[in-house]
Amino acid sequence: VEPDVAKEWVESGLTKLQHAVDLLDRDNSTARSRPMGHFFLGKFHQRLDDRRAAKLEYERALALDPGHVWAKQALDKLNGGH
């Protein structure tokens, strides 16, 4: 896949996912998908080299679910851990 096409796909996915997560946040949903949505937003931001936004989303996922292993691992890795 060409880099420009891959970036376009990631940006499109980010936009669509952001709308879904915004709805869950607006409704203050307790759905398990809410922290997972923030985790995946973080992954999209990280893929686009926006470390600040990725960190914020991983932290939001952990605030909603402190036991979210994937978000913790991603945040640790983003912060230079292993």
Coordinates of N, CA and C in Angstrom, one line a residue:
V1 N 0.9 -1.2 0.0 CA 0.0 0.0 0.0 C 0.9 1.2 0.0
E2 N 0.6 2.1 -0.9 CA 1.3 3.4 -1.0 C 1.2 4.2 0.3
P3 N 2.2 4.9 0.8 CA 2.2 5.6 2.0 C 1.0 6.7 2.1
D4 N 0.8 7.3 1.0 CA -0.3 8.3 1.0 C -1.7 7.7 1.1
V5 N -1.8 6.5 0.5 CA -3.1 5.8 0.6 C -3.3 5.3 2.1
A6 N -2.2 4.8 2.7 CA -2.3 4.3 4.0 C -2.6 5.4 5.0
K7 N -2.0 6.6 4.8 CA -2.3 7.7 5.7 C -3.7 8.2 5.5
E8 N -4.2 8.2 4.3 CA -5.6 8.6 4.0 C -6.6 7.6 4.7
W9 N -6.3 6.3 4.7 CA -7.1 5.3 5.3 C -7.1 5.5 6.8
V10 N -6.0 5.8 7.4 CA -5.9 6.0 8.9 C -6.7 7.2 9.3
E11 N -6.5 8.3 8.5 CA -7.2 9.5 8.8 C -8.7 9.3 8.7
S12 N -9.2 8.6 7.7 CA -10.6 8.3 7.5 C -11.1 7.5 8.7
G13 N -10.4 6.4 9.1 CA -10.8 5.6 10.2 C -10.8 6.4 11.5
L14 N -9.9 7.3 11.7 CA -9.8 8.1 12.9 C -11.1 9.0 13.0
T15 N -11.5 9.6 11.9 CA -12.6 10.4 11.8 C -13.9 9.7 12.2
K16 N -14.0 8.5 11.6 CA -15.2 7.7 11.9 C -15.3 7.2 13.3
L17 N -14.1 6.7 13.8 CA -14.1 6.2 15.2 C -14.3 7.4 16.2
Q18 N -13.8 8.6 15.8 CA -14.0 9.7 16.7 C -15.4 10.0 16.9
H19 N -16.2 9.9 15.9 CA -17.7 10.2 16.0 C -18.3 9.2 16.9
A20 N -18.0 7.9 16.8 CA -18.6 6.9 17.6 C -18.2 7.1 19.1
V21 N -16.9 7.4 19.3 CA -16.5 7.6 20.7 C -17.1 8.8 21.3
D22 N -17.2 9.9 20.5 CA -17.9 11.1 21.0 C -19.3 10.8 21.4
L23 N -20.0 10.0 20.7 CA -21.4 9.6 21.1 C -21.4 8.9 22.4
L24 N -20.5 7.9 22.6 CA -20.4 7.2 23.9 C -20.0 8.2 25.0
D25 N -19.1 9.1 24.8 CA -18.7 10.0 25.8 C -19.9 11.0 26.2
R26 N -20.6 11.4 25.1 CA -21.7 12.4 25.3 C -22.8 11.8 26.2
D27 N -23.0 10.5 26.0 CA -24.0 9.8 26.8 C -23.5 9.2 28.1
N28 N -22.2 9.5 28.3 CA -21.5 9.0 29.5 C -21.8 7.5 29.7
S29 N -21.6 6.8 28.6 CA -21.9 5.4 28.5 C -21.0 4.6 29.4
T30 N -21.5 3.5 29.9 CA -20.7 2.6 30.7 C -20.3 1.4 29.9
A31 N -20.6 1.5 28.6 CA -20.3 0.3 27.7 C -18.8 0.0 27.7
R32 N -18.5 -1.2 27.6 CA -17.1 -1.6 27.6 C -16.4 -1.1 26.3
S33 N -17.2 -0.8 25.3 CA -16.6 -0.3 24.1 C -16.0 1.1 24.2
R34 N -16.5 1.8 25.3 CA -16.0 3.2 25.4 C -14.5 3.3 25.7
P35 N -13.9 2.6 26.7 CA -12.5 2.7 26.8 C -11.7 2.1 25.7
M36 N -12.3 1.1 25.1 CA -11.7 0.4 23.9 C -11.6 1.4 22.7
G37 N -12.7 2.2 22.6 CA -12.7 3.3 21.6 C -11.6 4.3 21.8
H38 N -11.4 4.7 23.0 CA -10.3 5.7 23.3 C -8.9 5.0 23.0
F39 N -8.8 3.7 23.4 CA -7.6 3.0 23.1 C -7.3 3.0 21.6
F40 N -8.3 2.7 20.8 CA -8.0 2.7 19.3 C -7.8 4.1 18.7
L41 N -8.5 5.1 19.3 CA -8.2 6.5 18.9 C -6.7 6.8 19.1
G42 N -6.2 6.3 20.3 CA -4.8 6.5 20.6 C -3.9 5.8 19.5
K43 N -4.3 4.6 19.1 CA -3.5 3.9 18.1 C -3.5 4.6 16.8
F44 N -4.7 5.2 16.4 CA -4.7 5.9 15.2 C -3.8 7.2 15.3
H45 N -3.9 7.9 16.4 CA -3.1 9.1 16.5 C -1.6 8.8 16.5
Q46 N -1.3 7.7 17.2 CA 0.1 7.2 17.2 C 0.6 6.9 15.8
R47 N -0.3 6.3 15.0 CA 0.1 5.9 13.6 C 0.3 7.2 12.8
L48 N -0.4 8.3 13.2 CA -0.2 9.5 12.4 C 0.9 10.4 13.1
D49 N 1.7 9.8 14.0 CA 2.8 10.5 14.7 C 2.3 11.7 15.5
D50 N 1.1 11.6 16.1 CA 0.7 12.6 17.0 C 0.7 12.0 18.4
R51 N 1.9 12.0 19.0 CA 2.1 11.4 20.3 C 1.3 12.0 21.4
R52 N 1.2 13.3 21.4 CA 0.4 14.0 22.4 C -1.1 13.5 22.4
A53 N -1.7 13.5 21.3 CA -3.1 13.0 21.2 C -3.2 11.6 21.5
A54 N -2.2 10.8 21.1 CA -2.2 9.3 21.4 C -2.2 9.1 23.0
K55 N -1.3 9.9 23.6 CA -1.1 9.8 25.1 C -2.4 10.1 25.7
L56 N -3.0 11.2 25.3 CA -4.3 11.6 25.9 C -5.4 10.6 25.8
E57 N -5.5 9.9 24.6 CA -6.5 8.9 24.4 C -6.2 7.7 25.3
Y58 N -4.9 7.3 25.4 CA -4.6 6.1 26.2 C -4.9 6.4 27.7
E59 N -4.7 7.7 28.1 CA -5.0 8.1 29.5 C -6.5 8.1 29.7
R60 N -7.3 8.5 28.7 CA -8.7 8.5 28.8 C -9.2 7.0 29.0
A61 N -8.7 6.1 28.2 CA -9.0 4.7 28.3 C -8.8 4.2 29.7
L62 N -7.6 4.6 30.2 CA -7.3 4.1 31.6 C -8.1 4.8 32.7
A63 N -8.5 6.0 32.4 CA -9.4 6.7 33.4 C -10.7 6.0 33.5
L64 N -11.2 5.5 32.3 CA -12.5 4.8 32.3 C -12.4 3.3 32.7
D65 N -11.2 2.7 32.5 CA -11.0 1.3 32.9 C -9.5 1.2 33.3
P66 N -9.2 1.4 34.6 CA -7.8 1.3 35.0 C -7.2 0.0 34.8
G67 N -7.9 -1.0 34.5 CA -7.4 -2.3 34.2 C -7.2 -2.6 32.7
H68 N -7.4 -1.6 31.9 CA -7.2 -1.8 30.4 C -5.8 -2.1 30.1
V69 N -5.4 -3.4 29.9 CA -4.1 -3.8 29.7 C -3.5 -3.2 28.5
W70 N -4.2 -3.2 27.4 CA -3.6 -2.7 26.1 C -3.3 -1.3 26.2
A71 N -4.2 -0.5 26.8 CA -3.9 1.0 26.9 C -2.7 1.2 27.8
K72 N -2.6 0.5 28.9 CA -1.4 0.6 29.8 C -0.1 0.3 29.0
Q73 N -0.2 -0.8 28.3 CA 1.0 -1.2 27.5 C 1.4 -0.2 26.5
A74 N 0.4 0.3 25.8 CA 0.6 1.3 24.7 C 1.2 2.6 25.3
L75 N 0.6 3.0 26.5 CA 1.1 4.2 27.1 C 2.5 4.0 27.6
D76 N 2.8 2.9 28.2 CA 4.2 2.6 28.7 C 5.2 2.7 27.5
K77 N 4.8 2.1 26.4 CA 5.7 2.0 25.3 C 5.9 3.4 24.7
L78 N 4.8 4.2 24.7 CA 4.8 5.6 24.2 C 5.7 6.4 25.0
N79 N 5.7 6.2 26.3 CA 6.6 6.9 27.3 C 8.0 6.4 27.4
G80 N 8.3 5.4 26.5 CA 9.7 5.0 26.4 C 9.9 3.7 27.2
G81 N 8.9 3.1 27.7 CA 9.0 1.8 28.4 C 9.1 0.7 27.4
H82 N 9.1 -0.5 27.9 CA 9.2 -1.7 27.1 C 8.0 -2.6 27.2

